[in-house]
Coordinates of C-alpha atoms and ligand atoms in Angstrom, one line a residue:
M7 CA 45.6 29.6 -37.4
A8 CA 48.1 28.1 -34.9
I9 CA 48.9 24.4 -35.0
L10 CA 50.8 22.7 -32.1
V11 CA 53.2 20.1 -33.6
T12 CA 54.3 17.5 -31.0
G13 CA 57.5 15.7 -32.1
G14 CA 58.1 18.5 -34.7
A15 CA 61.9 18.0 -34.6
G16 CA 61.6 14.4 -35.8
Y17 CA 61.7 13.0 -39.3
I18 CA 58.1 13.3 -40.4
G19 CA 57.4 16.2 -38.0
S20 CA 60.2 18.4 -39.5
H21 CA 59.0 17.9 -43.0
T22 CA 55.4 18.6 -42.0
C23 CA 56.5 21.8 -40.3
V24 CA 57.9 23.0 -43.6
E25 CA 54.7 22.2 -45.5
L26 CA 52.5 23.8 -42.7
L27 CA 54.6 27.0 -42.8
E28 CA 54.5 27.1 -46.6
A29 CA 50.7 26.6 -46.5
G30 CA 50.5 29.7 -44.3
Y31 CA 49.9 28.2 -40.9
E32 CA 51.5 29.5 -37.7
I33 CA 53.1 26.6 -35.8
V34 CA 54.3 26.0 -32.2
V35 CA 56.6 23.0 -31.7
V36 CA 57.2 20.8 -28.7
D37 CA 59.8 18.1 -28.5
N38 CA 62.0 16.5 -25.9
Y39 CA 64.7 15.6 -28.5
T40 CA 64.7 12.0 -27.3
N41 CA 65.2 10.9 -30.9
S42 CA 66.0 14.2 -32.7
S43 CA 68.0 17.3 -32.7
P44 CA 67.1 21.0 -32.4
E45 CA 69.2 21.5 -35.5
A46 CA 66.3 20.0 -37.6
L47 CA 64.1 22.9 -36.5
N48 CA 66.8 25.5 -37.3
R49 CA 66.9 24.1 -40.8
V50 CA 63.1 24.2 -41.0
M51 CA 63.4 27.9 -40.3
E52 CA 66.2 28.3 -42.8
I53 CA 64.2 26.5 -45.6
T54 CA 61.0 28.5 -45.0
G55 CA 62.5 31.8 -43.9
R56 CA 60.0 31.7 -41.0
T57 CA 60.6 31.5 -37.2
F58 CA 58.2 29.9 -34.7
P59 CA 58.2 29.1 -30.9
V60 CA 59.9 25.9 -29.9
Y61 CA 59.6 24.3 -26.4
E62 CA 61.9 21.6 -25.2
L63 CA 59.6 19.5 -23.0
D64 CA 58.4 16.0 -22.4
L65 CA 54.7 15.6 -23.3
R66 CA 54.2 13.7 -20.0
D67 CA 55.0 16.9 -18.1
R68 CA 51.4 18.2 -17.7
G69 CA 52.4 21.5 -16.2
A70 CA 54.9 22.4 -18.9
L71 CA 52.5 21.5 -21.6
A72 CA 49.7 23.5 -20.0
E73 CA 52.0 26.5 -20.1
V74 CA 52.3 26.2 -23.9
F75 CA 48.5 26.2 -24.2
E76 CA 48.4 29.3 -21.8
A77 CA 51.0 31.1 -24.0
H78 CA 49.4 30.4 -27.4
S79 CA 46.0 30.3 -28.9
I80 CA 46.2 26.8 -30.4
D81 CA 43.6 25.8 -33.0
A82 CA 44.6 22.2 -33.6
V83 CA 47.3 19.7 -32.7
I84 CA 49.3 17.3 -34.9
H85 CA 50.7 14.6 -32.6
F86 CA 53.8 13.0 -34.0
A87 CA 55.7 12.6 -30.7
G88 CA 56.4 9.0 -29.7
L89 CA 58.9 6.2 -29.8
K90 CA 58.8 4.1 -33.0
A91 CA 61.4 1.3 -33.1
V92 CA 59.7 -2.1 -33.2
G93 CA 62.7 -4.2 -31.9
E94 CA 63.4 -1.7 -29.1
S95 CA 59.7 -2.0 -28.1
V96 CA 60.0 -5.8 -27.8
R97 CA 63.1 -5.3 -25.5
S98 CA 61.6 -2.4 -23.4
P99 CA 57.8 -2.7 -23.6
L100 CA 57.2 -0.8 -20.4
W101 CA 59.2 2.2 -21.7
Y102 CA 57.1 2.2 -24.9
Y103 CA 53.8 2.0 -23.0
E104 CA 55.0 4.7 -20.6
M105 CA 56.1 7.1 -23.3
N106 CA 53.6 6.6 -26.0
M107 CA 50.4 6.0 -23.9
N108 CA 51.1 8.6 -21.2
S109 CA 52.2 11.4 -23.4
T110 CA 49.0 11.0 -25.5
L111 CA 46.8 10.8 -22.4
V112 CA 48.4 14.0 -21.0
L113 CA 48.1 15.7 -24.3
C114 CA 44.4 15.0 -24.7
E115 CA 43.7 15.9 -21.2
V116 CA 45.4 19.3 -21.5
M117 CA 43.8 19.9 -24.9
G118 CA 40.4 19.3 -23.3
I119 CA 41.1 21.7 -20.5
Y120 CA 42.0 24.4 -23.0
G121 CA 39.0 23.6 -25.3
V122 CA 41.3 22.5 -28.2
R123 CA 39.6 19.4 -29.6
R124 CA 41.0 19.1 -33.1
L125 CA 43.7 16.4 -33.4
V126 CA 45.6 14.6 -36.1
F127 CA 47.3 11.5 -34.8
S128 CA 50.3 9.6 -36.3
S129 CA 49.3 5.9 -36.5
S130 CA 51.0 3.2 -38.5
A131 CA 50.3 0.4 -41.0
T132 CA 51.9 -1.8 -38.3
V133 CA 48.4 -1.9 -36.6
Y134 CA 47.2 -4.3 -39.3
G135 CA 47.3 -8.0 -38.6
A136 CA 49.6 -10.2 -40.6
S137 CA 46.7 -12.2 -42.1
G138 CA 44.9 -9.4 -43.9
D139 CA 44.3 -9.5 -47.6
M140 CA 46.2 -7.0 -49.8
P141 CA 45.8 -4.1 -50.3
L142 CA 45.0 -3.1 -46.7
A143 CA 41.9 -1.0 -46.3
E144 CA 41.1 1.0 -43.2
D145 CA 38.5 -1.6 -42.1
S146 CA 41.0 -4.5 -42.5
P147 CA 41.5 -6.5 -39.3
V148 CA 43.7 -4.7 -36.7
E149 CA 46.0 -6.8 -34.7
A150 CA 49.4 -5.3 -34.0
A151 CA 52.3 -7.7 -33.5
S152 CA 54.7 -5.7 -31.3
P153 CA 54.4 -3.5 -28.2
Y154 CA 55.1 -0.5 -30.4
G155 CA 52.3 -1.4 -32.7
R156 CA 50.0 -2.1 -29.7
T157 CA 50.6 1.4 -28.4
K158 CA 49.3 2.8 -31.7
Q159 CA 46.4 0.4 -31.7
M160 CA 45.5 1.3 -28.1
I161 CA 45.8 5.0 -28.7
E162 CA 43.5 4.6 -31.7
Q163 CA 41.0 3.0 -29.4
I164 CA 41.3 5.7 -26.8
L165 CA 40.8 8.4 -29.4
Q166 CA 37.7 6.6 -30.7
D167 CA 36.3 6.4 -27.1
L168 CA 37.1 10.1 -26.7
A169 CA 35.3 11.0 -29.9
V170 CA 32.2 9.0 -28.7
S171 CA 32.3 10.6 -25.3
D172 CA 32.2 14.2 -26.5
M173 CA 30.9 15.1 -30.0
R174 CA 33.0 18.3 -30.0
W175 CA 36.2 16.3 -30.7
S176 CA 37.4 16.2 -34.3
I177 CA 40.1 13.6 -34.8
C178 CA 41.9 12.3 -37.8
I179 CA 44.0 9.1 -37.5
L180 CA 46.6 8.7 -40.2
R181 CA 48.1 5.2 -40.7
Y182 CA 51.4 5.7 -42.5
F183 CA 52.9 3.0 -44.6
N184 CA 56.7 3.2 -45.2
P185 CA 57.9 6.8 -45.2
V186 CA 61.2 7.4 -47.0
G187 CA 62.9 10.3 -48.9
A188 CA 63.8 13.8 -47.7
H189 CA 63.1 17.5 -48.5
K190 CA 64.4 18.6 -51.9
S191 CA 66.8 21.0 -50.3
G192 CA 68.8 18.2 -48.8
R193 CA 68.8 20.1 -45.5
I194 CA 66.3 17.9 -43.5
G195 CA 65.9 14.1 -43.6
E196 CA 65.8 10.9 -41.6
N197 CA 68.5 10.9 -38.9
P198 CA 68.5 7.5 -37.2
A199 CA 70.8 7.1 -34.2
G200 CA 73.4 4.4 -34.6
I201 CA 73.0 1.6 -37.1
P202 CA 69.7 2.0 -39.0
N203 CA 67.0 -0.7 -38.7
N204 CA 64.9 0.4 -41.7
L205 CA 65.7 -0.4 -45.3
M206 CA 66.1 3.1 -46.9
P207 CA 68.5 4.6 -44.3
Y208 CA 70.5 1.4 -44.2
L209 CA 70.7 1.2 -48.0
S210 CA 71.8 4.8 -48.4
Q211 CA 74.5 4.4 -45.7
V212 CA 75.8 1.3 -47.7
A213 CA 75.8 3.4 -50.9
A214 CA 77.7 6.1 -49.0
G215 CA 80.3 3.5 -47.9
R216 CA 79.5 4.0 -44.2
L217 CA 78.2 0.4 -44.0
E218 CA 79.7 -2.5 -45.9
Q219 CA 76.7 -4.2 -47.4
L220 CA 73.0 -4.5 -47.1
S221 CA 71.5 -7.7 -45.8
V222 CA 68.3 -8.5 -47.8
Y223 CA 66.1 -10.2 -45.2
G224 CA 64.5 -13.2 -46.9
S225 CA 64.6 -14.3 -50.5
D226 CA 61.9 -17.0 -50.3
Y227 CA 58.8 -14.9 -49.6
P228 CA 55.8 -15.6 -51.9
T229 CA 56.5 -12.5 -54.0
P230 CA 57.6 -12.3 -57.6
D231 CA 61.4 -12.0 -56.7
G232 CA 61.2 -13.6 -53.3
T233 CA 61.9 -10.4 -51.3
G234 CA 59.5 -8.5 -49.1
I235 CA 57.2 -5.9 -50.6
R236 CA 56.3 -2.6 -48.9
D237 CA 54.4 0.6 -49.8
Y238 CA 57.1 3.3 -49.7
I239 CA 55.8 6.8 -49.5
H240 CA 57.8 10.0 -49.9
V241 CA 57.9 12.0 -46.7
V242 CA 56.8 15.2 -48.4
D243 CA 53.7 13.5 -49.8
L244 CA 53.0 12.3 -46.3
A245 CA 53.5 15.8 -44.9
L246 CA 51.0 17.1 -47.5
G247 CA 48.5 14.5 -46.3
H248 CA 48.6 16.2 -42.9
I249 CA 47.6 19.5 -44.4
R250 CA 44.6 17.8 -46.0
A251 CA 43.8 16.1 -42.7
L252 CA 43.9 19.5 -40.9
G253 CA 41.5 20.9 -43.4
Q254 CA 39.1 18.0 -42.7
I255 CA 39.2 18.4 -38.9
M256 CA 38.6 22.2 -39.2
D257 CA 35.4 21.5 -41.0
C258 CA 33.8 18.5 -39.3
A259 CA 33.6 16.7 -35.9
G260 CA 33.9 13.0 -35.2
L261 CA 36.7 10.6 -36.0
D262 CA 38.1 9.3 -39.2
I263 CA 40.9 6.9 -40.1
Y264 CA 43.0 7.1 -43.3
N265 CA 45.8 5.1 -44.8
L266 CA 48.6 7.2 -46.2
G267 CA 50.5 5.2 -48.8
T268 CA 50.9 5.2 -52.6
G269 CA 49.0 2.0 -53.2
R270 CA 52.0 0.5 -55.1
G271 CA 54.3 -2.0 -53.5
A272 CA 58.1 -2.4 -54.2
S273 CA 60.3 -5.3 -53.3
V274 CA 63.7 -5.0 -51.6
L275 CA 65.4 -5.8 -54.8
E276 CA 63.4 -3.2 -56.7
M277 CA 64.3 -0.6 -54.1
I278 CA 68.0 -1.5 -54.6
A279 CA 67.7 -1.2 -58.4
S280 CA 65.7 2.1 -58.2
F281 CA 68.3 3.5 -55.8
E282 CA 71.3 2.5 -58.0
Q283 CA 69.5 3.8 -61.1
A284 CA 68.4 7.1 -59.6
T285 CA 71.8 7.9 -57.9
G286 CA 74.5 6.1 -59.8
A287 CA 75.7 4.7 -56.5
K288 CA 76.4 1.0 -56.0
V289 CA 74.6 -0.9 -53.2
P290 CA 76.4 -4.2 -52.4
Y291 CA 74.0 -6.7 -50.9
R292 CA 73.7 -10.3 -49.8
F293 CA 70.7 -12.5 -49.0
A294 CA 70.1 -13.2 -45.3
A295 CA 67.5 -15.1 -43.3
R296 CA 64.1 -13.6 -42.9
R297 CA 63.9 -10.9 -40.1
P298 CA 61.6 -12.2 -37.3
G299 CA 58.2 -10.5 -37.3
D300 CA 58.4 -9.4 -41.0
I301 CA 55.5 -10.1 -43.3
A302 CA 55.8 -10.8 -47.1
V303 CA 53.7 -7.9 -48.3
S304 CA 52.3 -4.6 -46.9
C305 CA 50.4 -2.3 -49.3
A306 CA 47.8 0.4 -48.8
D307 CA 44.4 0.7 -50.2
V308 CA 44.5 4.5 -50.8
R309 CA 40.9 5.0 -52.1
K310 CA 39.6 6.4 -48.8
A311 CA 42.3 9.1 -48.6
R312 CA 41.7 10.0 -52.2
Y313 CA 37.9 10.5 -51.8
G314 CA 37.8 11.6 -48.1
L315 CA 40.8 13.9 -48.0
G316 CA 41.3 14.7 -51.7
W317 CA 44.9 13.5 -51.3
T318 CA 47.1 11.2 -53.3
A319 CA 50.8 10.6 -53.2
S320 CA 52.5 11.9 -56.4
R321 CA 56.2 11.2 -55.9
G322 CA 57.6 8.0 -57.3
L323 CA 60.5 5.7 -56.3
S324 CA 63.2 7.5 -58.2
E325 CA 62.3 10.8 -56.5
M326 CA 62.3 9.0 -53.1
C327 CA 65.8 7.6 -53.9
E328 CA 67.2 10.8 -55.3
D329 CA 66.0 12.9 -52.3
T330 CA 67.3 10.3 -49.8
W331 CA 70.7 10.3 -51.5
R332 CA 70.9 14.1 -51.6
W333 CA 70.3 14.2 -47.8
Q334 CA 72.7 11.4 -47.1
A335 CA 75.5 12.8 -49.3
N336 CA 75.2 16.3 -47.9
N337 CA 74.8 15.2 -44.3
P338 CA 76.9 12.1 -43.8
D339 CA 76.7 12.5 -40.0
G340 CA 73.0 13.6 -40.0
Y341 CA 72.5 16.6 -37.7
V342 CA 75.5 15.9 -35.5
S343 CA 77.7 19.0 -35.6
H344 CA 81.5 18.8 -35.9
E345 CA 81.9 20.4 -32.5
Y346 CA 79.7 17.7 -30.9
R347 CA 81.5 14.9 -32.7
F348 CA 84.8 16.3 -31.5
M349 CA 83.6 16.3 -27.9
T350 CA 82.3 12.7 -28.1
D351 CA 85.6 11.6 -29.7
L352 CA 87.5 12.8 -26.7
Ligands
NAD428 P1 61.0 10.5 -35.0 O1 61.5 9.7 -33.9 O2 61.9 11.0 -36.0 O3 60.1 11.7 -34.4 C1 59.4 11.6 -33.1 C2 59.7 12.8 -32.3 O4 59.0 12.8 -31.1 C3 61.2 13.0 -32.0 O5 61.6 14.3 -32.3 C4 61.2 12.7 -30.5 O6 62.3 13.4 -29.9 C5 59.8 13.2 -30.1 N1 59.3 12.6 -28.8 C6 59.2 11.3 -28.5 N2 58.7 11.1 -27.3 C7 58.4 12.4 -26.8 C8 57.8 12.9 -25.6 N3 57.4 12.1 -24.7 N4 57.7 14.2 -25.5 C9 58.1 15.1 -26.5 N5 58.7 14.7 -27.6 C10 58.8 13.3 -27.8 O7 59.8 9.6 -35.7 P2 59.1 9.9 -37.1 O8 59.6 8.9 -38.0 O9 59.1 11.3 -37.4 O10 57.6 9.4 -36.6 C11 56.7 10.4 -36.2 C12 55.4 9.6 -35.7 O11 55.0 8.8 -36.8 C13 55.7 8.6 -34.6 O12 54.5 8.7 -33.7 C14 55.8 7.3 -35.3 O13 55.4 6.2 -34.4 C15 54.8 7.5 -36.4 N6 55.2 6.6 -37.6 C16 56.4 6.6 -38.1 C17 56.7 5.8 -39.2 C18 58.1 5.7 -39.8 O14 58.5 4.7 -40.4 N7 58.9 6.8 -39.6 C19 55.7 4.9 -39.7 C20 54.5 4.9 -39.1 C21 54.2 5.8 -38.1
WQD429 C1 61.2 -2.8 -45.2 C2 61.6 -4.1 -46.0 C3 62.6 -5.8 -44.6 C4 66.2 -3.6 -43.6 C5 58.9 -0.6 -40.2 C6 58.1 -0.7 -38.9 C7 56.8 -0.1 -39.1 C8 56.8 1.3 -39.6 C9 57.7 1.4 -40.8 C10 56.6 2.8 -37.8 C11 61.3 -5.4 -45.3 C12 63.6 -5.3 -45.6 C13 65.0 -4.0 -44.1 C14 67.4 -4.3 -44.0 C15 66.0 -5.6 -45.5 N1 57.3 2.2 -38.6 N2 64.9 -5.0 -45.0 N3 67.2 -5.2 -45.0 O1 59.6 -3.4 -41.3 O2 58.1 -2.6 -43.3 O3 58.3 -1.3 -41.2 O4 59.0 0.8 -40.5 O5 55.4 2.7 -37.5 O6 56.1 -0.2 -37.9 O7 58.0 -2.1 -38.6 O8 60.2 -1.3 -42.7 O9 62.3 -0.4 -43.7 O10 62.5 -2.0 -41.7 O11 61.8 -2.9 -43.9 O12 66.0 -6.5 -46.3 O13 68.5 -4.0 -43.5 O14 63.0 -4.1 -46.1 O15 62.7 -7.2 -44.4 O16 60.9 -6.3 -46.2 P1 59.0 -2.3 -42.1 P2 61.7 -1.6 -43.0

């Protein structure tokens, strides 16, 4: 059984490649490395002791993608590839629509030509509107608040239209909450370019002494300690959710949507405390103004994934923090090799 993984060199993609290989799947990876490094895939091979074909290509390149489908007998696709930074999408909306929408349209078109109609798509909790009651169920109102979120919302709609147009399609849309953590080996993890935007990579770089202190955005939210609450999920639990989703699309046609979260929220202050407790490192912080666009609470209703996919997240906050820290401590420069750093220093 061969699975095409788009964006397989990225954070969630690389962890899912490990779990796919360990579950016995063959994989083929395509990535343009716009936000990742080929080194991540070398390390997937190192962790699993398996090799697999890797193609450096942009999904929008129809001809290059078709050659991959010519060369391999693909049974299903997991589509991670895309741009994901909310702030960047506000500054460069056309770039986000171009990259995320067109790459998905080309992918689905080529899949259809080659008769591959099984797809798992990476969506996001960011599609939910700000006014929804907590926890967020899959039928909660959808109203993304950024160009990035709207690409996910629009792609979900396109996939629903596709499933209606041709009953042979089998599609699983997964809405991730806040992925954090890293593989136990400490060899793969989240590798943000420049100064991180998200809490966990920022917090771990503060703990490592690379950044001076964490700004806690907002201390006056209507939450028990006044800081924002999110549903953080370990990236390996998330990766395992994809294995379950694949099982589902192998068996039945149509389209389904599932939240992937833990169902438990943690505030920013709780995350800092968990990190310090799990790692022994100190995380200096100060309170700052609310970050524009943030909401007070985001937390998943996970019942549908439990009953529909037979999946639940099992890793708790301390494991998320320990694994993030192992990755951060062992790879202070992420995947950037010393040779490369030397060249850029010149
Ligand atoms: P990532 O940036 O680490 O990985 C995405 C990968 O896609 C990268 O390797 C990038 O080089 C590749 N890519 C981007 N555009 C491409 C294109 N046109 N052609 C080929 N390759 C391309 O991101 P991630 O955190 O692993 O996220 C994976 C998916 O999950 C994304 O679609 C993202 O929007 C979604 N998601 C992520 C989060 C999160 O917080 N990390 C939350 C919800 C949803
Ligand atoms: C978490 C909490 C911040 C940084 C984002 C995207 C979303 C999805 C997941 C892709 C919030 C607070 C953060 C910092 C802080 N990605 N914070 N200081 O905003 O919930 O979701 O990633 O689909 O689309 O928007 O995650 O990690 O940025 O923030 O206090 O330096 O941490 O205010 O309460 P967010 P995050």
